[in-house]
Amino acid sequence: GAVVSQHPSRVICKSGTSVKIECRSLDFQATTMFWYRQFPKQSLMLMATSNEGSKATYEQGVEKDKFLINHASLTLSTLTVTSAHPEDSSFYICSAVSGTGSTDTQYFGPGTRLTVL
Amino acid sequence: AQSVTQLGSHVSVSEGALVLLRCNYSSSVPPYLFWYVQYPNQGLQLLLKYTSAATLVKGINGFEAEFKKSETSFHLTKPSAHMSDAAEYFCAVTSLTDSNYQLIWGAGTKLIIKP
């Protein structure tokens, strides 16, 4: 159980285009989903926290107008990178939690490799 | 505020040898601690977590970790390394922010297994 999927796994796009990444909890309802960005050989950087039905909470330094997050249902959250540029190239990972307690485990998706040309 | 320090960005051990990955935390409240593993070009997988039920926590793939409050540590160990253990390992502690529990991450330790 507790499987999280991401789609697509890899995407290559031209500079200026927008890219949407989907994160789905396949066998549980996710009250909270997290979006991370990971640079090569570095730890995860939390971008935003999204709760179903409400606006996402962005971390300091993350542009909310550039990284649009929608958590429309308890099993789906989307991250849209708008007007992507080469510096947005990165590994994007989502995670989902079924509860709201401090001991709840975050289950991670396999990640999406974004390359902006 | 919570923080996590992982000593050693790279740890190299021989196959069959003991694996020890170090994690120290700082927390103003009783911590909940996690170890995750990341294989190349993949997402993260939970190895184990400490939630105050028992100080010695057993996880998947033969890994275990011991919570030591006096040392503020949560080191990850495995008695005998296998080639398939080669991966990046992350220690994390929960932090309450704006009514959401977030994970505060260590920088990660890359485990290298020598044949």
PDB file of C-alpha atoms in Angstrom:
ATOM      1  CA  GLY A   1       0.000   0.000   0.000  1.00  0.00           C
ATOM      2  CA  ALA A   2       0.793   3.712   0.139  1.00  0.00           C
ATOM      3  CA  VAL A   3       1.829   4.163  -3.464  1.00  0.00           C
ATOM      4  CA  VAL A   4       2.353   7.573  -4.992  1.00  0.00           C
ATOM      5  CA  SER A   5       2.743   8.001  -8.712  1.00  0.00           C
ATOM      6  CA  GLN A   6       4.058  10.898 -10.755  1.00  0.00           C
ATOM      7  CA  HIS A   7       3.545  11.641 -14.396  1.00  0.00           C
ATOM      8  CA  PRO A   8       5.474  12.177 -16.532  1.00  0.00           C
ATOM      9  CA  SER A   9       8.708  10.625 -15.300  1.00  0.00           C
ATOM     10  CA  ARG A  10      10.731  12.678 -17.753  1.00  0.00           C
ATOM     11  CA  VAL A  11       9.914  15.745 -19.787  1.00  0.00           C
ATOM     12  CA  ILE A  12      11.948  17.862 -22.133  1.00  0.00           C
ATOM     13  CA  CYS A  13      10.507  21.180 -23.221  1.00  0.00           C
ATOM     14  CA  LYS A  14      11.489  24.378 -24.934  1.00  0.00           C
ATOM     15  CA  SER A  15      12.144  27.543 -23.009  1.00  0.00           C
ATOM     16  CA  GLY A  16       8.976  29.580 -22.524  1.00  0.00           C
ATOM     17  CA  THR A  17       6.561  26.684 -22.493  1.00  0.00           C
ATOM     18  CA  SER A  18       4.608  25.394 -19.505  1.00  0.00           C
ATOM     19  CA  VAL A  19       4.836  21.920 -18.076  1.00  0.00           C
ATOM     20  CA  LYS A  20       2.347  20.158 -15.830  1.00  0.00           C
ATOM     21  CA  ILE A  21       3.394  17.382 -13.456  1.00  0.00           C
ATOM     22  CA  GLU A  22       0.803  15.164 -11.804  1.00  0.00           C
ATOM     23  CA  CYS A  23       1.102  13.519  -8.422  1.00  0.00           C
ATOM     24  CA  ARG A  24      -1.396  10.844  -7.452  1.00  0.00           C
ATOM     25  CA  SER A  25      -1.894   8.808  -4.298  1.00  0.00           C
ATOM     26  CA  LEU A  26      -3.069   5.483  -5.678  1.00  0.00           C
ATOM     27  CA  ASP A  27      -4.373   3.649  -2.659  1.00  0.00           C
ATOM     28  CA  PHE A  28      -5.003   6.250  -0.010  1.00  0.00           C
ATOM     29  CA  GLN A  29      -6.463   9.699   0.366  1.00  0.00           C
ATOM     30  CA  ALA A  30      -3.846  12.372   0.817  1.00  0.00           C
ATOM     31  CA  THR A  31      -4.887  15.258   3.008  1.00  0.00           C
ATOM     32  CA  THR A  32      -1.565  16.922   2.386  1.00  0.00           C
ATOM     33  CA  MET A  33       0.853  16.777  -0.501  1.00  0.00           C
ATOM     34  CA  PHE A  34       4.325  18.245  -0.688  1.00  0.00           C
ATOM     35  CA  TRP A  35       6.337  19.335  -3.685  1.00  0.00           C
ATOM     36  CA  TYR A  36      10.109  19.173  -3.582  1.00  0.00           C
ATOM     37  CA  ARG A  37      12.884  20.111  -5.911  1.00  0.00           C
ATOM     38  CA  GLN A  38      16.196  18.324  -5.896  1.00  0.00           C
ATOM     39  CA  PHE A  39      19.359  19.582  -7.516  1.00  0.00           C
ATOM     40  CA  PRO A  40      22.109  17.134  -8.471  1.00  0.00           C
ATOM     41  CA  LYS A  41      23.874  15.634  -5.477  1.00  0.00           C
ATOM     42  CA  GLN A  42      21.847  17.723  -3.062  1.00  0.00           C
ATOM     43  CA  SER A  43      19.108  17.157  -0.560  1.00  0.00           C
ATOM     44  CA  LEU A  44      15.469  17.898  -1.169  1.00  0.00           C
ATOM     45  CA  MET A  45      14.260  21.452  -1.117  1.00  0.00           C
ATOM     46  CA  LEU A  46      10.646  21.885  -0.067  1.00  0.00           C
ATOM     47  CA  MET A  47       8.827  24.125  -2.514  1.00  0.00           C
ATOM     48  CA  ALA A  48       5.293  24.087  -1.205  1.00  0.00           C
ATOM     49  CA  THR A  49       2.731  22.303   0.904  1.00  0.00           C
ATOM     50  CA  SER A  50      -0.757  21.786  -0.445  1.00  0.00           C
ATOM     51  CA  ASN A  51      -3.900  20.747   1.338  1.00  0.00           C
ATOM     52  CA  GLU A  52      -6.886  19.507  -0.592  1.00  0.00           C
ATOM     53  CA  GLY A  53      -9.293  22.282  -1.410  1.00  0.00           C
ATOM     54  CA  SER A  54      -7.137  25.146  -0.239  1.00  0.00           C
ATOM     55  CA  LYS A  55      -4.318  27.282  -1.578  1.00  0.00           C
ATOM     56  CA  ALA A  56      -0.820  25.932  -1.373  1.00  0.00           C
ATOM     57  CA  THR A  57       1.654  27.316   1.116  1.00  0.00           C
ATOM     58  CA  TYR A  58       4.897  28.234  -0.612  1.00  0.00           C
ATOM     59  CA  GLU A  59       8.299  28.275   0.982  1.00  0.00           C
ATOM     60  CA  GLN A  60      10.268  31.465   1.045  1.00  0.00           C
ATOM     61  CA  GLY A  61      11.917  32.181  -2.270  1.00  0.00           C
ATOM     62  CA  VAL A  62       9.575  30.014  -4.321  1.00  0.00           C
ATOM     63  CA  GLU A  63       7.576  32.007  -6.865  1.00  0.00           C
ATOM     64  CA  LYS A  64       3.925  31.047  -6.552  1.00  0.00           C
ATOM     65  CA  ASP A  65       3.087  32.506  -9.956  1.00  0.00           C
ATOM     66  CA  LYS A  66       5.751  30.423 -11.609  1.00  0.00           C
ATOM     67  CA  PHE A  67       5.078  27.163  -9.821  1.00  0.00           C
ATOM     68  CA  LEU A  68       1.322  26.735  -9.791  1.00  0.00           C
ATOM     69  CA  ILE A  69       0.013  24.054  -7.487  1.00  0.00           C
ATOM     70  CA  ASN A  70      -3.494  22.663  -7.559  1.00  0.00           C
ATOM     71  CA  HIS A  71      -4.703  20.061  -5.078  1.00  0.00           C
ATOM     72  CA  ALA A  72      -8.122  19.470  -6.544  1.00  0.00           C
ATOM     73  CA  SER A  73      -8.901  16.158  -4.892  1.00  0.00           C
ATOM     74  CA  LEU A  74      -7.676  13.914  -2.117  1.00  0.00           C
ATOM     75  CA  THR A  75      -5.738  11.827  -4.604  1.00  0.00           C
ATOM     76  CA  LEU A  76      -4.368  14.357  -7.068  1.00  0.00           C
ATOM     77  CA  SER A  77      -2.097  17.365  -6.919  1.00  0.00           C
ATOM     78  CA  THR A  78      -0.535  19.074  -9.912  1.00  0.00           C
ATOM     79  CA  LEU A  79       2.507  21.300 -10.254  1.00  0.00           C
ATOM     80  CA  THR A  80       2.654  23.513 -13.328  1.00  0.00           C
ATOM     81  CA  VAL A  81       5.943  25.147 -14.175  1.00  0.00           C
ATOM     82  CA  THR A  82       4.921  28.198 -16.177  1.00  0.00           C
ATOM     83  CA  SER A  83       7.142  29.797 -18.793  1.00  0.00           C
ATOM     84  CA  ALA A  84       9.910  27.365 -18.034  1.00  0.00           C
ATOM     85  CA  HIS A  85      13.547  28.391 -18.393  1.00  0.00           C
ATOM     86  CA  PRO A  86      16.729  26.331 -18.365  1.00  0.00           C
ATOM     87  CA  GLU A  87      17.336  27.176 -14.702  1.00  0.00           C
ATOM     88  CA  ASP A  88      14.061  25.388 -13.886  1.00  0.00           C
ATOM     89  CA  SER A  89      15.614  22.122 -15.040  1.00  0.00           C
ATOM     90  CA  SER A  90      15.630  19.866 -12.024  1.00  0.00           C
ATOM     91  CA  PHE A  91      14.245  16.727 -10.424  1.00  0.00           C
ATOM     92  CA  TYR A  92      10.791  17.388  -8.990  1.00  0.00           C
ATOM     93  CA  ILE A  93       9.433  15.030  -6.370  1.00  0.00           C
ATOM     94  CA  CYS A  94       6.054  14.966  -4.683  1.00  0.00           C
ATOM     95  CA  SER A  95       5.008  13.273  -1.495  1.00  0.00           C
ATOM     96  CA  ALA A  96       1.673  12.568   0.109  1.00  0.00           C
ATOM     97  CA  VAL A  97       0.479  12.114   3.658  1.00  0.00           C
ATOM     98  CA  SER A  98      -2.796  10.579   4.696  1.00  0.00           C
ATOM     99  CA  GLY A  99      -3.081  12.190   8.079  1.00  0.00           C
ATOM    100  CA  THR A 100      -2.152  15.441   9.761  1.00  0.00           C
ATOM    101  CA  GLY A 101      -0.078  14.147  12.648  1.00  0.00           C
ATOM    102  CA  SER A 102       3.628  14.507  13.213  1.00  0.00           C
ATOM    103  CA  THR A 103       4.246  10.772  12.956  1.00  0.00           C
ATOM    104  CA  ASP A 104       2.498  10.348   9.640  1.00  0.00           C
ATOM    105  CA  THR A 105       4.802   9.058   6.963  1.00  0.00           C
ATOM    106  CA  GLN A 106       5.350  10.959   3.748  1.00  0.00           C
ATOM    107  CA  TYR A 107       5.158   8.629   0.794  1.00  0.00           C
ATOM    108  CA  PHE A 108       7.120   9.787  -2.187  1.00  0.00           C
ATOM    109  CA  GLY A 109       6.528   9.637  -5.867  1.00  0.00           C
ATOM    110  CA  PRO A 110       9.290   8.437  -8.190  1.00  0.00           C
ATOM    111  CA  GLY A 111      10.082  11.958  -9.326  1.00  0.00           C
ATOM    112  CA  THR A 112       9.939  13.869 -12.602  1.00  0.00           C
ATOM    113  CA  ARG A 113      13.083  14.903 -14.438  1.00  0.00           C
ATOM    114  CA  LEU A 114      12.459  18.236 -16.156  1.00  0.00           C
ATOM    115  CA  THR A 115      14.887  19.467 -18.778  1.00  0.00           C
ATOM    116  CA  VAL A 116      14.286  22.876 -20.287  1.00  0.00           C
ATOM    117  CA  LEU A 117      16.188  23.558 -23.482  1.00  0.00           C
TER     118      LEU A 117
ATOM    119  CA  ALA B   1      13.562  25.079  15.464  1.00  0.00           C
ATOM    120  CA  GLN B   2      14.373  21.608  14.319  1.00  0.00           C
ATOM    121  CA  SER B   3      17.494  20.727  12.353  1.00  0.00           C
ATOM    122  CA  VAL B   4      19.287  17.612  11.168  1.00  0.00           C
ATOM    123  CA  THR B   5      22.975  16.997  10.632  1.00  0.00           C
ATOM    124  CA  GLN B   6      24.299  14.021   8.748  1.00  0.00           C
ATOM    125  CA  LEU B   7      28.002  13.493   9.275  1.00  0.00           C
ATOM    126  CA  GLY B   8      29.796  12.465   6.126  1.00  0.00           C
ATOM    127  CA  SER B   9      28.493  13.239   2.670  1.00  0.00           C
ATOM    128  CA  HIS B  10      30.008   9.947   1.485  1.00  0.00           C
ATOM    129  CA  VAL B  11      30.528   6.696   3.357  1.00  0.00           C
ATOM    130  CA  SER B  12      32.357   3.803   1.762  1.00  0.00           C
ATOM    131  CA  VAL B  13      32.271   0.260   3.151  1.00  0.00           C
ATOM    132  CA  SER B  14      33.195  -3.145   1.840  1.00  0.00           C
ATOM    133  CA  GLU B  15      30.519  -5.648   0.971  1.00  0.00           C
ATOM    134  CA  GLY B  16      29.713  -7.639   4.096  1.00  0.00           C
ATOM    135  CA  ALA B  17      30.985  -4.942   6.453  1.00  0.00           C
ATOM    136  CA  LEU B  18      29.001  -2.965   9.008  1.00  0.00           C
ATOM    137  CA  VAL B  19      27.161   0.086   7.731  1.00  0.00           C
ATOM    138  CA  LEU B  20      26.919   3.103  10.042  1.00  0.00           C
ATOM    139  CA  LEU B  21      25.341   6.326   8.835  1.00  0.00           C
ATOM    140  CA  ARG B  22      25.260   9.120  11.367  1.00  0.00           C
ATOM    141  CA  CYS B  23      22.400  11.498  12.061  1.00  0.00           C
ATOM    142  CA  ASN B  24      22.150  14.075  14.823  1.00  0.00           C
ATOM    143  CA  TYR B  25      19.147  16.246  15.364  1.00  0.00           C
ATOM    144  CA  SER B  26      18.175  19.379  17.180  1.00  0.00           C
ATOM    145  CA  SER B  27      14.631  19.757  18.397  1.00  0.00           C
ATOM    146  CA  SER B  28      12.860  21.813  21.032  1.00  0.00           C
ATOM    147  CA  VAL B  29      10.074  19.245  21.288  1.00  0.00           C
ATOM    148  CA  PRO B  30      10.095  15.438  21.325  1.00  0.00           C
ATOM    149  CA  PRO B  31      11.225  14.569  17.819  1.00  0.00           C
ATOM    150  CA  TYR B  32       9.843  12.164  15.317  1.00  0.00           C
ATOM    151  CA  LEU B  33      12.659  10.924  13.115  1.00  0.00           C
ATOM    152  CA  PHE B  34      12.798   9.242   9.746  1.00  0.00           C
ATOM    153  CA  TRP B  35      15.349   7.598   7.489  1.00  0.00           C
ATOM    154  CA  TYR B  36      14.689   7.535   3.767  1.00  0.00           C
ATOM    155  CA  VAL B  37      16.692   5.935   0.968  1.00  0.00           C
ATOM    156  CA  GLN B  38      16.952   7.230  -2.582  1.00  0.00           C
ATOM    157  CA  TYR B  39      18.233   5.045  -5.388  1.00  0.00           C
ATOM    158  CA  PRO B  40      19.631   6.790  -8.483  1.00  0.00           C
ATOM    159  CA  ASN B  41      17.032   8.742 -10.444  1.00  0.00           C
ATOM    160  CA  GLN B  42      14.226   7.590  -8.187  1.00  0.00           C
ATOM    161  CA  GLY B  43      12.030   9.055  -5.485  1.00  0.00           C
ATOM    162  CA  LEU B  44      12.488   8.361  -1.798  1.00  0.00           C
ATOM    163  CA  GLN B  45      11.504   5.243   0.070  1.00  0.00           C
ATOM    164  CA  LEU B  46      10.899   5.086   3.803  1.00  0.00           C
ATOM    165  CA  LEU B  47      13.397   2.862   5.586  1.00  0.00           C
ATOM    166  CA  LEU B  48      12.145   3.357   9.112  1.00  0.00           C
ATOM    167  CA  LYS B  49      10.763   5.905  11.527  1.00  0.00           C
ATOM    168  CA  TYR B  50      10.945   6.653  15.224  1.00  0.00           C
ATOM    169  CA  THR B  51       7.737   7.764  16.897  1.00  0.00           C
ATOM    170  CA  SER B  52       8.604   7.198  20.576  1.00  0.00           C
ATOM    171  CA  ALA B  53       7.178   3.675  20.781  1.00  0.00           C
ATOM    172  CA  ALA B  54      10.622   2.040  20.970  1.00  0.00           C
ATOM    173  CA  THR B  55      14.119   3.460  20.872  1.00  0.00           C
ATOM    174  CA  LEU B  56      15.444   0.710  18.598  1.00  0.00           C
ATOM    175  CA  VAL B  57      13.596   0.781  15.324  1.00  0.00           C
ATOM    176  CA  LYS B  58      13.849  -1.928  12.706  1.00  0.00           C
ATOM    177  CA  GLY B  59      13.233  -1.082   9.099  1.00  0.00           C
ATOM    178  CA  ILE B  60      13.273  -2.655   5.702  1.00  0.00           C
ATOM    179  CA  ASN B  61      16.243  -4.298   4.002  1.00  0.00           C
ATOM    180  CA  GLY B  62      17.882  -5.197   7.313  1.00  0.00           C
ATOM    181  CA  PHE B  63      18.422  -1.632   8.475  1.00  0.00           C
ATOM    182  CA  GLU B  64      17.801  -0.420  11.991  1.00  0.00           C
ATOM    183  CA  ALA B  65      18.301   2.798  13.908  1.00  0.00           C
ATOM    184  CA  GLU B  66      18.540   3.625  17.584  1.00  0.00           C
ATOM    185  CA  PHE B  67      17.158   6.798  19.091  1.00  0.00           C
ATOM    186  CA  LYS B  68      19.469   8.160  21.783  1.00  0.00           C
ATOM    187  CA  LYS B  69      18.036  11.199  23.466  1.00  0.00           C
ATOM    188  CA  SER B  70      21.157  11.901  25.525  1.00  0.00           C
ATOM    189  CA  GLU B  71      23.228  12.064  22.357  1.00  0.00           C
ATOM    190  CA  THR B  72      20.469  13.599  20.188  1.00  0.00           C
ATOM    191  CA  SER B  73      21.298  10.936  17.645  1.00  0.00           C
ATOM    192  CA  PHE B  74      19.453   8.555  15.362  1.00  0.00           C
ATOM    193  CA  HIS B  75      22.195   6.641  13.576  1.00  0.00           C
ATOM    194  CA  LEU B  76      21.335   4.091  10.902  1.00  0.00           C
ATOM    195  CA  THR B  77      23.058   0.708  10.898  1.00  0.00           C
ATOM    196  CA  LYS B  78      23.113  -2.561   9.023  1.00  0.00           C
ATOM    197  CA  PRO B  79      25.283  -5.485  10.146  1.00  0.00           C
ATOM    198  CA  SER B  80      26.366  -6.590   6.681  1.00  0.00           C
ATOM    199  CA  ALA B  81      26.406  -4.375   3.619  1.00  0.00           C
ATOM    200  CA  HIS B  82      25.141  -5.614   0.288  1.00  0.00           C
ATOM    201  CA  MET B  83      25.903  -4.184  -3.119  1.00  0.00           C
ATOM    202  CA  SER B  84      22.236  -3.284  -3.515  1.00  0.00           C
ATOM    203  CA  ASP B  85      22.490  -0.941  -0.513  1.00  0.00           C
ATOM    204  CA  ALA B  86      24.411   1.577  -2.583  1.00  0.00           C
ATOM    205  CA  ALA B  87      22.211   4.670  -2.556  1.00  0.00           C
ATOM    206  CA  GLU B  88      21.708   8.064  -0.951  1.00  0.00           C
ATOM    207  CA  TYR B  89      20.325   8.062   2.572  1.00  0.00           C
ATOM    208  CA  PHE B  90      18.473  10.966   4.148  1.00  0.00           C
ATOM    209  CA  CYS B  91      17.646  11.545   7.794  1.00  0.00           C
ATOM    210  CA  ALA B  92      14.704  13.815   8.597  1.00  0.00           C
ATOM    211  CA  VAL B  93      12.818  15.210  11.598  1.00  0.00           C
ATOM    212  CA  THR B  94       9.279  16.523  11.646  1.00  0.00           C
ATOM    213  CA  SER B  95       8.563  20.171  12.228  1.00  0.00           C
ATOM    214  CA  LEU B  96       5.216  21.855  12.748  1.00  0.00           C
ATOM    215  CA  THR B  97       4.794  24.872  10.496  1.00  0.00           C
ATOM    216  CA  ASP B  98       1.530  26.746  10.014  1.00  0.00           C
ATOM    217  CA  SER B  99      -0.469  23.716  11.158  1.00  0.00           C
ATOM    218  CA  ASN B 100       1.288  21.409   8.717  1.00  0.00           C
ATOM    219  CA  TYR B 101       3.946  18.909   9.664  1.00  0.00           C
ATOM    220  CA  GLN B 102       6.947  19.213   7.408  1.00  0.00           C
ATOM    221  CA  LEU B 103      10.111  17.201   7.225  1.00  0.00           C
ATOM    222  CA  ILE B 104      13.391  18.925   7.942  1.00  0.00           C
ATOM    223  CA  TRP B 105      16.033  17.111   5.918  1.00  0.00           C
ATOM    224  CA  GLY B 106      19.647  16.308   6.451  1.00  0.00           C
ATOM    225  CA  ALA B 107      22.003  16.872   3.554  1.00  0.00           C
ATOM    226  CA  GLY B 108      22.166  13.187   2.758  1.00  0.00           C
ATOM    227  CA  THR B 109      24.891  10.549   2.858  1.00  0.00           C
ATOM    228  CA  LYS B 110      25.900   8.619  -0.212  1.00  0.00           C
ATOM    229  CA  LEU B 111      26.667   5.022   0.678  1.00  0.00           C
ATOM    230  CA  ILE B 112      29.259   3.371  -1.540  1.00  0.00           C
ATOM    231  CA  ILE B 113      29.743  -0.375  -1.377  1.00  0.00           C
ATOM    232  CA  LYS B 114      33.108  -1.777  -2.400  1.00  0.00           C
ATOM    233  CA  PRO B 115      33.230  -5.306  -3.801  1.00  0.00           C
TER     234      PRO B 115
END
